[in-house]
Amino acid sequence: MEEFFKDIIPFSTVFMSIAALFFASFSSLFSVVNPFAAMPIYISLMEGHADEEKVRTARKATTYMFFVLITFLLVGTYILSFFGISLPGIQIAGGLVIVRAGFSMLSPDNGGRKLTKKDQEAAKEKEDVSFSPLALPLLSGPGSIAVVIGFGSDAQGIADYLVNGAAVFMTALVAYGILRVAPAIVKYIGKTGMTVITRMMGFIALAIGVQFVINGISKFFGIG
């Protein structure tokens, strides 16, 4: 029995470590992606389209989002090296972008993650809005790209890349589900409910952005 516990405890420790990394990665990325903020624009752009077209657009948008983020997860460190950008630099810059987005989400009536009226009108004239503006910049914007680059830079091995990749996939899957039921959600919770959700996600994104800046400064000065 003693040998059994000696064998099972290291496995449990590894499992808990993987689960903790996955949850931290998913929660951080999902808060920054914030598909709830994309719902009103998605509904507006899909107005008058058949249900099949709405489903297809949501699926394509989140698929594009997944590939954009997974690409930066895998090659982000090489991009940093090519341009001579240090990890603390991308953490501070990404943190500032996320902080700005978080502040905007705290005041959704004054901007948030919305497109300008001009951009929305231009988007309505496009046959396919799944890549632009839905995937880029609404779902995989500068903030979320900075987050996954940070994931890749902090990865210690293939296992970390796999866990972070799974977090990206889960974020895209949840975003797809949210867009699928967007009309029902907006109708059920109304504008006030959407504002509350956006502000909650904005506060979380703001905290993540501040932590990114703190981590970047700490690494730059060798603190901690």
Tab-separated table of C-alpha atoms in Angstrom, residues 109-217:
chain	number	residue	atom	x	y	z
A	109	ASP	CA	-21.562	52.753	-23.339
A	110	ASN	CA	-18.603	54.944	-24.269
A	111	GLY	CA	-16.774	52.483	-26.468
A	112	GLY	CA	-15.680	49.175	-25.069
A	113	ARG	CA	-14.660	46.576	-27.625
A	114	LYS	CA	-17.051	47.973	-30.213
A	115	LEU	CA	-16.300	48.923	-33.781
A	116	THR	CA	-16.867	52.466	-34.939
A	117	LYS	CA	-20.070	53.210	-36.804
A	118	LYS	CA	-18.071	53.622	-39.999
A	119	ASP	CA	-16.412	50.231	-39.560
A	120	GLN	CA	-19.743	48.538	-38.850
A	121	GLU	CA	-21.307	50.018	-41.966
A	122	ALA	CA	-18.331	48.897	-44.040
A	123	ALA	CA	-18.521	45.408	-42.530
A	124	LYS	CA	-22.204	45.078	-43.436
A	125	GLU	CA	-21.286	45.495	-47.089
A	126	LYS	CA	-18.924	42.497	-46.980
A	127	GLU	CA	-20.122	39.067	-48.015
A	128	ASP	CA	-18.133	37.333	-45.287
A	129	VAL	CA	-17.480	39.009	-41.935
A	130	SER	CA	-16.135	35.918	-40.168
A	131	PHE	CA	-12.442	36.824	-40.484
A	132	SER	CA	-12.775	40.594	-40.389
A	133	PRO	CA	-14.091	42.102	-38.199
A	134	LEU	CA	-15.253	39.131	-36.084
A	135	ALA	CA	-12.062	37.063	-35.793
A	136	LEU	CA	-9.835	40.116	-36.165
A	137	PRO	CA	-9.941	42.360	-34.217
A	138	LEU	CA	-12.984	41.494	-32.073
A	139	LEU	CA	-12.037	38.005	-30.869
A	140	SER	CA	-8.279	37.845	-31.438
A	141	GLY	CA	-7.111	41.401	-31.007
A	142	PRO	CA	-3.785	42.814	-29.774
A	143	GLY	CA	-4.566	41.992	-26.158
A	144	SER	CA	-5.293	38.301	-26.701
A	145	ILE	CA	-2.314	37.991	-29.067
A	146	ALA	CA	-0.076	39.488	-26.374
A	147	VAL	CA	-1.467	36.981	-23.867
A	148	VAL	CA	-0.679	33.925	-26.017
A	149	ILE	CA	2.785	35.272	-26.851
A	150	GLY	CA	3.320	35.495	-23.108
A	151	PHE	CA	2.150	31.884	-22.792
A	152	GLY	CA	4.686	30.786	-25.384
A	153	SER	CA	7.501	32.792	-23.833
A	154	ASP	CA	6.884	31.276	-20.397
A	155	ALA	CA	6.482	27.702	-21.704
A	156	GLN	CA	9.088	25.333	-20.250
A	157	GLY	CA	8.485	22.459	-22.648
A	158	ILE	CA	6.120	20.709	-25.024
A	159	ALA	CA	3.685	19.936	-22.198
A	160	ASP	CA	3.172	23.651	-21.502
A	161	TYR	CA	2.533	24.306	-25.194
A	162	LEU	CA	-0.035	21.492	-25.286
A	163	VAL	CA	-1.838	22.780	-22.183
A	164	ASN	CA	-1.867	26.363	-23.462
A	165	GLY	CA	-3.013	25.137	-26.871
A	166	ALA	CA	-5.868	23.305	-25.166
A	167	ALA	CA	-6.767	26.542	-23.358
A	168	VAL	CA	-6.848	28.387	-26.693
A	169	PHE	CA	-9.058	25.655	-28.164
A	170	MET	CA	-11.434	25.758	-25.200
A	171	THR	CA	-11.655	29.547	-25.429
A	172	ALA	CA	-12.560	29.291	-29.119
A	173	LEU	CA	-15.106	26.552	-28.382
A	174	VAL	CA	-16.790	28.578	-25.642
A	175	ALA	CA	-16.750	31.684	-27.857
A	176	TYR	CA	-18.485	29.674	-30.595
A	177	GLY	CA	-21.153	28.541	-28.151
A	178	ILE	CA	-21.714	32.098	-26.945
A	179	LEU	CA	-22.082	33.450	-30.488
A	180	ARG	CA	-24.464	30.604	-31.346
A	181	VAL	CA	-26.833	31.581	-28.541
A	182	ALA	CA	-26.107	35.318	-28.746
A	183	PRO	CA	-29.626	36.361	-29.892
A	184	ALA	CA	-31.253	34.444	-27.039
A	185	ILE	CA	-28.760	35.765	-24.458
A	186	VAL	CA	-29.208	39.386	-25.503
A	187	LYS	CA	-32.970	38.997	-25.576
A	188	TYR	CA	-33.017	37.341	-22.146
A	189	ILE	CA	-30.617	39.520	-20.162
A	190	GLY	CA	-31.198	42.747	-22.088
A	191	LYS	CA	-28.894	45.728	-22.461
A	192	THR	CA	-28.449	46.150	-18.703
A	193	GLY	CA	-27.332	42.555	-18.276
A	194	MET	CA	-24.884	42.886	-21.156
A	195	THR	CA	-23.448	46.022	-19.563
A	196	VAL	CA	-22.962	44.233	-16.237
A	197	ILE	CA	-21.224	41.260	-17.887
A	198	THR	CA	-18.987	43.528	-19.961
A	199	ARG	CA	-17.964	45.510	-16.893
A	200	MET	CA	-17.203	42.343	-14.930
A	201	MET	CA	-15.025	41.018	-17.747
A	202	GLY	CA	-13.444	44.456	-18.058
A	203	PHE	CA	-12.409	44.434	-14.406
A	204	ILE	CA	-10.844	40.985	-14.780
A	205	ALA	CA	-9.058	42.077	-17.975
A	206	LEU	CA	-7.829	45.214	-16.183
A	207	ALA	CA	-6.388	43.106	-13.357
A	208	ILE	CA	-4.698	40.782	-15.873
A	209	GLY	CA	-3.203	43.749	-17.710
A	210	VAL	CA	-1.831	45.256	-14.497
A	211	GLN	CA	-0.333	41.879	-13.566
A	212	PHE	CA	1.302	41.666	-17.008
A	213	VAL	CA	2.909	45.073	-16.445
A	214	ILE	CA	4.081	44.097	-12.947
A	215	ASN	CA	5.565	40.828	-14.250
A	216	GLY	CA	7.331	42.667	-17.060
A	217	ILE	CA	8.834	45.265	-14.740
